[in-house]
XYZ file of C-alpha atoms in Angstrom:
280
model
C 0.000 0.000 0.000
C 1.442 3.334 -1.091
C 1.014 6.182 1.413
C 0.910 9.735 0.069
C 1.322 12.438 2.729
C 0.452 16.008 1.811
C 3.488 18.292 1.837
C 1.439 21.090 3.406
C -0.009 18.929 6.217
C 0.236 20.233 9.789
C 0.789 23.501 11.639
C 0.536 26.744 9.698
C 2.668 29.751 10.675
C -0.142 31.371 12.651
C -0.718 28.293 14.805
C 3.007 27.726 15.298
C 3.333 31.323 16.493
C 0.420 30.958 18.932
C 1.622 27.666 20.419
C 5.238 28.816 20.798
C 4.088 32.063 22.436
C 1.989 30.098 24.917
C 4.887 27.773 25.717
C 7.236 30.694 26.344
C 4.719 32.403 28.599
C 4.229 29.198 30.600
C 7.984 28.994 31.199
C 7.840 32.307 33.014
C 4.730 31.744 35.107
C 3.036 28.798 36.789
C -0.246 29.445 35.027
C -1.690 31.834 32.510
C -5.159 32.426 31.142
C -6.331 32.103 27.555
C -9.602 33.561 26.316
C -11.176 30.594 24.536
C -9.304 27.628 23.091
C -5.909 28.757 21.821
C -6.358 26.447 18.822
C -8.753 23.718 17.724
C -6.733 20.649 18.658
C -7.368 18.777 21.898
C -3.989 17.021 22.000
C -2.012 20.275 21.892
C -4.475 22.087 24.140
C -4.394 19.371 26.819
C -0.587 19.522 26.975
C -0.692 23.285 27.432
C -3.335 22.917 30.139
C -1.149 20.347 31.915
C 1.628 22.957 31.968
C -0.625 25.586 33.540
C -2.729 27.123 30.777
C -6.206 27.996 32.060
C -9.067 28.525 29.624
C -11.572 31.265 30.397
C -14.706 32.005 28.398
C -15.231 35.673 29.245
C -12.726 38.520 29.438
C -14.442 39.572 32.685
C -12.955 36.441 34.300
C -9.439 37.672 33.530
C -6.967 38.789 36.161
C -3.881 40.551 34.790
C -2.478 38.831 31.677
C -4.464 36.931 29.071
C -3.571 35.094 25.862
C -5.762 35.814 22.843
C -6.444 32.703 20.757
C -5.207 32.251 17.198
C -8.723 32.758 15.779
C -9.014 36.216 17.328
C -11.660 37.857 19.485
C -14.309 40.555 19.282
C -13.418 44.232 19.305
C -15.155 44.603 22.676
C -12.507 42.381 24.297
C -9.730 44.839 23.405
C -11.829 47.729 24.666
C -12.621 46.007 27.969
C -9.001 44.978 28.528
C -7.752 48.517 27.934
C -10.326 50.010 30.264
C -9.551 47.507 33.039
C -5.746 47.413 32.688
C -5.616 43.795 31.540
C -2.527 42.931 29.502
C -3.355 41.015 26.331
C -0.795 38.688 24.777
C -2.234 38.668 21.298
C -1.766 35.316 19.538
C -4.308 36.133 16.834
C -3.047 35.015 13.438
C -1.604 38.119 11.687
C -3.732 37.350 8.635
C -6.873 37.438 10.760
C -5.784 40.738 12.320
C -5.315 42.132 8.818
C -8.951 41.304 8.008
C -10.083 42.941 11.278
C -8.267 46.130 10.246
C -9.735 45.965 6.751
C -13.282 45.459 8.057
C -12.926 48.451 10.375
C -11.437 50.614 7.623
C -14.260 49.749 5.194
C -16.862 50.393 7.894
C -15.401 53.841 8.459
C -15.900 54.450 4.741
C -19.603 53.617 5.068
C -19.507 50.270 3.261
C -22.109 47.629 4.041
C -19.916 44.602 4.716
C -20.552 40.982 3.848
C -18.412 38.628 5.901
C -18.213 35.312 4.053
C -17.790 32.490 6.563
C -19.338 30.360 9.304
C -21.547 32.547 11.491
C -20.761 30.627 14.696
C -16.983 30.470 14.177
C -14.804 32.486 16.559
C -12.870 34.136 13.734
C -16.009 35.278 11.924
C -17.572 36.635 15.112
C -14.370 38.557 15.747
C -14.254 40.013 12.234
C -17.929 40.944 12.267
C -17.473 42.901 15.511
C -15.303 45.365 13.568
C -18.149 46.033 11.117
C -20.575 48.784 12.064
C -23.006 47.754 9.328
C -23.209 44.393 7.586
C -24.043 40.698 7.837
C -22.513 37.228 7.676
C -23.152 35.120 4.570
C -22.361 31.424 4.929
C -22.964 30.157 1.395
C -24.163 30.960 -2.104
C -27.758 29.970 -1.353
C -27.992 32.570 1.434
C -26.452 35.168 -0.832
C -29.047 34.549 -3.541
C -31.851 35.031 -1.008
C -30.357 38.337 0.131
C -29.675 39.725 -3.347
C -32.712 42.089 -3.606
C -31.843 43.765 -0.299
C -28.116 43.914 -1.043
C -28.736 45.710 -4.317
C -30.394 48.515 -2.327
C -27.120 49.298 -0.533
C -25.033 52.199 -1.822
C -21.678 50.496 -1.313
C -20.891 46.825 -0.662
C -17.612 45.282 0.498
C -16.817 41.589 0.910
C -14.271 40.050 3.304
C -13.741 36.368 4.066
C -12.958 33.931 6.826
C -9.314 32.897 6.336
C -10.242 29.193 6.297
C -13.247 29.396 3.973
C -13.543 26.890 1.123
C -11.745 28.468 -1.835
C -13.953 26.933 -4.534
C -17.123 28.043 -2.754
C -15.714 31.564 -2.392
C -14.887 31.738 -6.110
C -18.501 30.789 -6.901
C -19.749 33.529 -4.556
C -17.345 36.042 -6.080
C -18.535 35.243 -9.613
C -22.188 35.526 -8.577
C -21.580 38.891 -6.918
C -19.809 40.295 -9.970
C -22.638 39.178 -12.235
C -25.586 40.232 -10.064
C -24.677 43.146 -7.796
C -25.585 46.432 -9.445
C -24.222 48.784 -6.792
C -20.605 49.718 -5.968
C -18.758 46.520 -5.009
C -15.352 45.783 -3.463
C -14.255 42.153 -2.924
C -11.314 41.139 -0.737
C -10.271 37.491 -0.734
C -8.803 36.891 2.736
C -8.401 33.118 2.426
C -4.847 32.556 3.608
C -2.174 30.909 1.473
C -1.845 28.014 3.912
C -5.573 27.260 3.608
C -5.544 27.590 -0.166
C -2.487 25.370 -0.664
C -3.857 22.648 1.656
C -7.204 22.632 -0.118
C -5.595 22.409 -3.552
C -3.241 19.630 -2.465
C -6.089 17.718 -0.807
C -8.080 17.929 -4.019
C -5.149 16.657 -6.065
C -4.294 13.755 -3.740
C -7.893 12.670 -3.132
C -8.436 12.274 -6.879
C -5.479 9.908 -7.095
C -6.061 7.555 -4.134
C -8.540 4.888 -3.040
C -8.694 6.034 0.587
C -8.192 9.460 2.154
C -7.423 10.244 5.805
C -7.880 13.819 7.071
C -6.357 14.505 10.498
C -7.500 17.383 12.688
C -9.554 18.644 15.596
C -13.297 18.117 15.511
C -13.852 21.881 15.937
C -11.291 22.809 13.286
C -12.915 24.730 10.444
C -9.989 24.298 8.052
C -9.893 20.540 8.736
C -13.620 20.249 7.997
C -13.073 22.010 4.666
C -10.341 19.509 3.755
C -12.692 16.662 4.596
C -15.431 18.132 2.384
C -12.997 18.251 -0.527
C -11.739 14.720 0.125
C -15.300 13.345 0.226
C -16.080 14.860 -3.173
C -13.177 13.118 -4.866
C -12.669 9.889 -2.929
C -15.460 7.477 -1.954
C -13.427 6.239 1.040
C -12.645 9.343 3.111
C -12.420 9.650 6.885
C -11.769 12.540 9.275
C -10.000 11.658 12.523
C -8.536 13.465 15.508
C -6.516 10.537 16.901
C -4.894 7.492 15.321
C -7.101 5.172 17.400
C -10.035 6.149 15.171
C -8.383 4.151 12.384
C -8.139 0.896 14.348
C -11.420 -0.501 13.072
C -11.011 0.680 9.493
C -10.588 -1.917 6.748
C -7.661 -1.288 4.395
C -7.924 -4.594 2.538
C -7.407 -4.190 -1.216
C -6.361 -0.544 -0.782
C -3.325 0.107 -2.965
C -2.950 3.831 -2.501
C -3.938 5.957 0.527
C -3.663 9.720 0.987
C -3.102 11.609 4.230
C -3.660 15.324 4.886
C -3.783 17.259 8.142
C -5.347 20.564 9.144
C -3.446 23.675 10.177
C -3.868 22.930 13.910
C -2.628 19.332 13.735
C 0.746 18.692 15.426
C 3.488 16.737 13.691
C 3.339 13.950 16.258
C -0.298 13.206 15.389
C 0.609 12.977 11.707
C 3.551 10.679 12.439
C 1.359 8.386 14.567
C -1.040 7.951 11.650
C 1.733 7.367 9.113
C 3.453 4.814 11.364
C 0.177 2.980 11.968
C -0.575 2.797 8.250
C 2.920 1.473 7.581
C 2.337 -1.232 10.199
C -0.972 -2.173 8.596
C 0.841 -2.328 5.301
Protein backbone atom coordinates (compact mmCIF):
# COMPACT_ATOMS: atom_id res chain seq x y z
CA UNK A 1 0.00 0.00 0.00
CA UNK A 2 1.44 3.33 -1.09
CA UNK A 3 1.01 6.18 1.41
CA UNK A 4 0.91 9.74 0.07
CA UNK A 5 1.32 12.44 2.73
CA UNK A 6 0.45 16.01 1.81
CA UNK A 7 3.49 18.29 1.84
CA UNK A 8 1.44 21.09 3.41
CA UNK A 9 -0.01 18.93 6.22
CA UNK A 10 0.24 20.23 9.79
CA UNK A 11 0.79 23.50 11.64
CA UNK A 12 0.54 26.74 9.70
CA UNK A 13 2.67 29.75 10.68
CA UNK A 14 -0.14 31.37 12.65
CA UNK A 15 -0.72 28.29 14.81
CA UNK A 16 3.01 27.73 15.30
CA UNK A 17 3.33 31.32 16.49
CA UNK A 18 0.42 30.96 18.93
CA UNK A 19 1.62 27.67 20.42
CA UNK A 20 5.24 28.82 20.80
CA UNK A 21 4.09 32.06 22.44
CA UNK A 22 1.99 30.10 24.92
CA UNK A 23 4.89 27.77 25.72
CA UNK A 24 7.24 30.69 26.34
CA UNK A 25 4.72 32.40 28.60
CA UNK A 26 4.23 29.20 30.60
CA UNK A 27 7.98 28.99 31.20
CA UNK A 28 7.84 32.31 33.01
CA UNK A 29 4.73 31.74 35.11
CA UNK A 30 3.04 28.80 36.79
CA UNK A 31 -0.25 29.44 35.03
CA UNK A 32 -1.69 31.83 32.51
CA UNK A 33 -5.16 32.43 31.14
CA UNK A 34 -6.33 32.10 27.55
CA UNK A 35 -9.60 33.56 26.32
CA UNK A 36 -11.18 30.59 24.54
CA UNK A 37 -9.30 27.63 23.09
CA UNK A 38 -5.91 28.76 21.82
CA UNK A 39 -6.36 26.45 18.82
CA UNK A 40 -8.75 23.72 17.72
CA UNK A 41 -6.73 20.65 18.66
CA UNK A 42 -7.37 18.78 21.90
CA UNK A 43 -3.99 17.02 22.00
CA UNK A 44 -2.01 20.27 21.89
CA UNK A 45 -4.47 22.09 24.14
CA UNK A 46 -4.39 19.37 26.82
CA UNK A 47 -0.59 19.52 26.98
CA UNK A 48 -0.69 23.29 27.43
CA UNK A 49 -3.33 22.92 30.14
CA UNK A 50 -1.15 20.35 31.91
CA UNK A 51 1.63 22.96 31.97
CA UNK A 52 -0.62 25.59 33.54
CA UNK A 53 -2.73 27.12 30.78
CA UNK A 54 -6.21 28.00 32.06
CA UNK A 55 -9.07 28.53 29.62
CA UNK A 56 -11.57 31.26 30.40
CA UNK A 57 -14.71 32.01 28.40
CA UNK A 58 -15.23 35.67 29.24
CA UNK A 59 -12.73 38.52 29.44
CA UNK A 60 -14.44 39.57 32.69
CA UNK A 61 -12.96 36.44 34.30
CA UNK A 62 -9.44 37.67 33.53
CA UNK A 63 -6.97 38.79 36.16
CA UNK A 64 -3.88 40.55 34.79
CA UNK A 65 -2.48 38.83 31.68
CA UNK A 66 -4.46 36.93 29.07
CA UNK A 67 -3.57 35.09 25.86
CA UNK A 68 -5.76 35.81 22.84
CA UNK A 69 -6.44 32.70 20.76
CA UNK A 70 -5.21 32.25 17.20
CA UNK A 71 -8.72 32.76 15.78
CA UNK A 72 -9.01 36.22 17.33
CA UNK A 73 -11.66 37.86 19.48
CA UNK A 74 -14.31 40.56 19.28
CA UNK A 75 -13.42 44.23 19.31
CA UNK A 76 -15.16 44.60 22.68
CA UNK A 77 -12.51 42.38 24.30
CA UNK A 78 -9.73 44.84 23.41
CA UNK A 79 -11.83 47.73 24.67
CA UNK A 80 -12.62 46.01 27.97
CA UNK A 81 -9.00 44.98 28.53
CA UNK A 82 -7.75 48.52 27.93
CA UNK A 83 -10.33 50.01 30.26
CA UNK A 84 -9.55 47.51 33.04
CA UNK A 85 -5.75 47.41 32.69
CA UNK A 86 -5.62 43.80 31.54
CA UNK A 87 -2.53 42.93 29.50
CA UNK A 88 -3.35 41.02 26.33
CA UNK A 89 -0.80 38.69 24.78
CA UNK A 90 -2.23 38.67 21.30
CA UNK A 91 -1.77 35.32 19.54
CA UNK A 92 -4.31 36.13 16.83
CA UNK A 93 -3.05 35.01 13.44
CA UNK A 94 -1.60 38.12 11.69
CA UNK A 95 -3.73 37.35 8.63
CA UNK A 96 -6.87 37.44 10.76
CA UNK A 97 -5.78 40.74 12.32
CA UNK A 98 -5.31 42.13 8.82
CA UNK A 99 -8.95 41.30 8.01
CA UNK A 100 -10.08 42.94 11.28
CA UNK A 101 -8.27 46.13 10.25
CA UNK A 102 -9.73 45.96 6.75
CA UNK A 103 -13.28 45.46 8.06
CA UNK A 104 -12.93 48.45 10.38
CA UNK A 105 -11.44 50.61 7.62
CA UNK A 106 -14.26 49.75 5.19
CA UNK A 107 -16.86 50.39 7.89
CA UNK A 108 -15.40 53.84 8.46
CA UNK A 109 -15.90 54.45 4.74
CA UNK A 110 -19.60 53.62 5.07
CA UNK A 111 -19.51 50.27 3.26
CA UNK A 112 -22.11 47.63 4.04
CA UNK A 113 -19.92 44.60 4.72
CA UNK A 114 -20.55 40.98 3.85
CA UNK A 115 -18.41 38.63 5.90
CA UNK A 116 -18.21 35.31 4.05
CA UNK A 117 -17.79 32.49 6.56
CA UNK A 118 -19.34 30.36 9.30
CA UNK A 119 -21.55 32.55 11.49
CA UNK A 120 -20.76 30.63 14.70
CA UNK A 121 -16.98 30.47 14.18
CA UNK A 122 -14.80 32.49 16.56
CA UNK A 123 -12.87 34.14 13.73
CA UNK A 124 -16.01 35.28 11.92
CA UNK A 125 -17.57 36.64 15.11
CA UNK A 126 -14.37 38.56 15.75
CA UNK A 127 -14.25 40.01 12.23
CA UNK A 128 -17.93 40.94 12.27
CA UNK A 129 -17.47 42.90 15.51
CA UNK A 130 -15.30 45.37 13.57
CA UNK A 131 -18.15 46.03 11.12
CA UNK A 132 -20.57 48.78 12.06
CA UNK A 133 -23.01 47.75 9.33
CA UNK A 134 -23.21 44.39 7.59
CA UNK A 135 -24.04 40.70 7.84
CA UNK A 136 -22.51 37.23 7.68
CA UNK A 137 -23.15 35.12 4.57
CA UNK A 138 -22.36 31.42 4.93
CA UNK A 139 -22.96 30.16 1.39
CA UNK A 140 -24.16 30.96 -2.10
CA UNK A 141 -27.76 29.97 -1.35
CA UNK A 142 -27.99 32.57 1.43
CA UNK A 143 -26.45 35.17 -0.83
CA UNK A 144 -29.05 34.55 -3.54
CA UNK A 145 -31.85 35.03 -1.01
CA UNK A 146 -30.36 38.34 0.13
CA UNK A 147 -29.67 39.72 -3.35
CA UNK A 148 -32.71 42.09 -3.61
CA UNK A 149 -31.84 43.76 -0.30
CA UNK A 150 -28.12 43.91 -1.04
CA UNK A 151 -28.74 45.71 -4.32
CA UNK A 152 -30.39 48.51 -2.33
CA UNK A 153 -27.12 49.30 -0.53
CA UNK A 154 -25.03 52.20 -1.82
CA UNK A 155 -21.68 50.50 -1.31
CA UNK A 156 -20.89 46.83 -0.66
CA UNK A 157 -17.61 45.28 0.50
CA UNK A 158 -16.82 41.59 0.91
CA UNK A 159 -14.27 40.05 3.30
CA UNK A 160 -13.74 36.37 4.07
CA UNK A 161 -12.96 33.93 6.83
CA UNK A 162 -9.31 32.90 6.34
CA UNK A 163 -10.24 29.19 6.30
CA UNK A 164 -13.25 29.40 3.97
CA UNK A 165 -13.54 26.89 1.12
CA UNK A 166 -11.75 28.47 -1.83
CA UNK A 167 -13.95 26.93 -4.53
CA UNK A 168 -17.12 28.04 -2.75
CA UNK A 169 -15.71 31.56 -2.39
CA UNK A 170 -14.89 31.74 -6.11
CA UNK A 171 -18.50 30.79 -6.90
CA UNK A 172 -19.75 33.53 -4.56
CA UNK A 173 -17.34 36.04 -6.08
CA UNK A 174 -18.54 35.24 -9.61
CA UNK A 175 -22.19 35.53 -8.58
CA UNK A 176 -21.58 38.89 -6.92
CA UNK A 177 -19.81 40.29 -9.97
CA UNK A 178 -22.64 39.18 -12.23
CA UNK A 179 -25.59 40.23 -10.06
CA UNK A 180 -24.68 43.15 -7.80
CA UNK A 181 -25.59 46.43 -9.44
CA UNK A 182 -24.22 48.78 -6.79
CA UNK A 183 -20.61 49.72 -5.97
CA UNK A 184 -18.76 46.52 -5.01
CA UNK A 185 -15.35 45.78 -3.46
CA UNK A 186 -14.26 42.15 -2.92
CA UNK A 187 -11.31 41.14 -0.74
CA UNK A 188 -10.27 37.49 -0.73
CA UNK A 189 -8.80 36.89 2.74
CA UNK A 190 -8.40 33.12 2.43
CA UNK A 191 -4.85 32.56 3.61
CA UNK A 192 -2.17 30.91 1.47
CA UNK A 193 -1.85 28.01 3.91
CA UNK A 194 -5.57 27.26 3.61
CA UNK A 195 -5.54 27.59 -0.17
CA UNK A 196 -2.49 25.37 -0.66
CA UNK A 197 -3.86 22.65 1.66
CA UNK A 198 -7.20 22.63 -0.12
CA UNK A 199 -5.60 22.41 -3.55
CA UNK A 200 -3.24 19.63 -2.46
CA UNK A 201 -6.09 17.72 -0.81
CA UNK A 202 -8.08 17.93 -4.02
CA UNK A 203 -5.15 16.66 -6.06
CA UNK A 204 -4.29 13.76 -3.74
CA UNK A 205 -7.89 12.67 -3.13
CA UNK A 206 -8.44 12.27 -6.88
CA UNK A 207 -5.48 9.91 -7.09
CA UNK A 208 -6.06 7.55 -4.13
CA UNK A 209 -8.54 4.89 -3.04
CA UNK A 210 -8.69 6.03 0.59
CA UNK A 211 -8.19 9.46 2.15
CA UNK A 212 -7.42 10.24 5.80
CA UNK A 213 -7.88 13.82 7.07
CA UNK A 214 -6.36 14.50 10.50
CA UNK A 215 -7.50 17.38 12.69
CA UNK A 216 -9.55 18.64 15.60
CA UNK A 217 -13.30 18.12 15.51
CA UNK A 218 -13.85 21.88 15.94
CA UNK A 219 -11.29 22.81 13.29
CA UNK A 220 -12.91 24.73 10.44
CA UNK A 221 -9.99 24.30 8.05
CA UNK A 222 -9.89 20.54 8.74
CA UNK A 223 -13.62 20.25 8.00
CA UNK A 224 -13.07 22.01 4.67
CA UNK A 225 -10.34 19.51 3.75
CA UNK A 226 -12.69 16.66 4.60
CA UNK A 227 -15.43 18.13 2.38
CA UNK A 228 -13.00 18.25 -0.53
CA UNK A 229 -11.74 14.72 0.12
CA UNK A 230 -15.30 13.35 0.23
CA UNK A 231 -16.08 14.86 -3.17
CA UNK A 232 -13.18 13.12 -4.87
CA UNK A 233 -12.67 9.89 -2.93
CA UNK A 234 -15.46 7.48 -1.95
CA UNK A 235 -13.43 6.24 1.04
CA UNK A 236 -12.64 9.34 3.11
CA UNK A 237 -12.42 9.65 6.88
CA UNK A 238 -11.77 12.54 9.28
CA UNK A 239 -10.00 11.66 12.52
CA UNK A 240 -8.54 13.47 15.51
CA UNK A 241 -6.52 10.54 16.90
CA UNK A 242 -4.89 7.49 15.32
CA UNK A 243 -7.10 5.17 17.40
CA UNK A 244 -10.03 6.15 15.17
CA UNK A 245 -8.38 4.15 12.38
CA UNK A 246 -8.14 0.90 14.35
CA UNK A 247 -11.42 -0.50 13.07
CA UNK A 248 -11.01 0.68 9.49
CA UNK A 249 -10.59 -1.92 6.75
CA UNK A 250 -7.66 -1.29 4.40
CA UNK A 251 -7.92 -4.59 2.54
CA UNK A 252 -7.41 -4.19 -1.22
CA UNK A 253 -6.36 -0.54 -0.78
CA UNK A 254 -3.32 0.11 -2.96
CA UNK A 255 -2.95 3.83 -2.50
CA UNK A 256 -3.94 5.96 0.53
CA UNK A 257 -3.66 9.72 0.99
CA UNK A 258 -3.10 11.61 4.23
CA UNK A 259 -3.66 15.32 4.89
CA UNK A 260 -3.78 17.26 8.14
CA UNK A 261 -5.35 20.56 9.14
CA UNK A 262 -3.45 23.67 10.18
CA UNK A 263 -3.87 22.93 13.91
CA UNK A 264 -2.63 19.33 13.74
CA UNK A 265 0.75 18.69 15.43
CA UNK A 266 3.49 16.74 13.69
CA UNK A 267 3.34 13.95 16.26
CA UNK A 268 -0.30 13.21 15.39
CA UNK A 269 0.61 12.98 11.71
CA UNK A 270 3.55 10.68 12.44
CA UNK A 271 1.36 8.39 14.57
CA UNK A 272 -1.04 7.95 11.65
CA UNK A 273 1.73 7.37 9.11
CA UNK A 274 3.45 4.81 11.36
CA UNK A 275 0.18 2.98 11.97
CA UNK A 276 -0.58 2.80 8.25
CA UNK A 277 2.92 1.47 7.58
CA UNK A 278 2.34 -1.23 10.20
CA UNK A 279 -0.97 -2.17 8.60
CA UNK A 280 0.84 -2.33 5.30
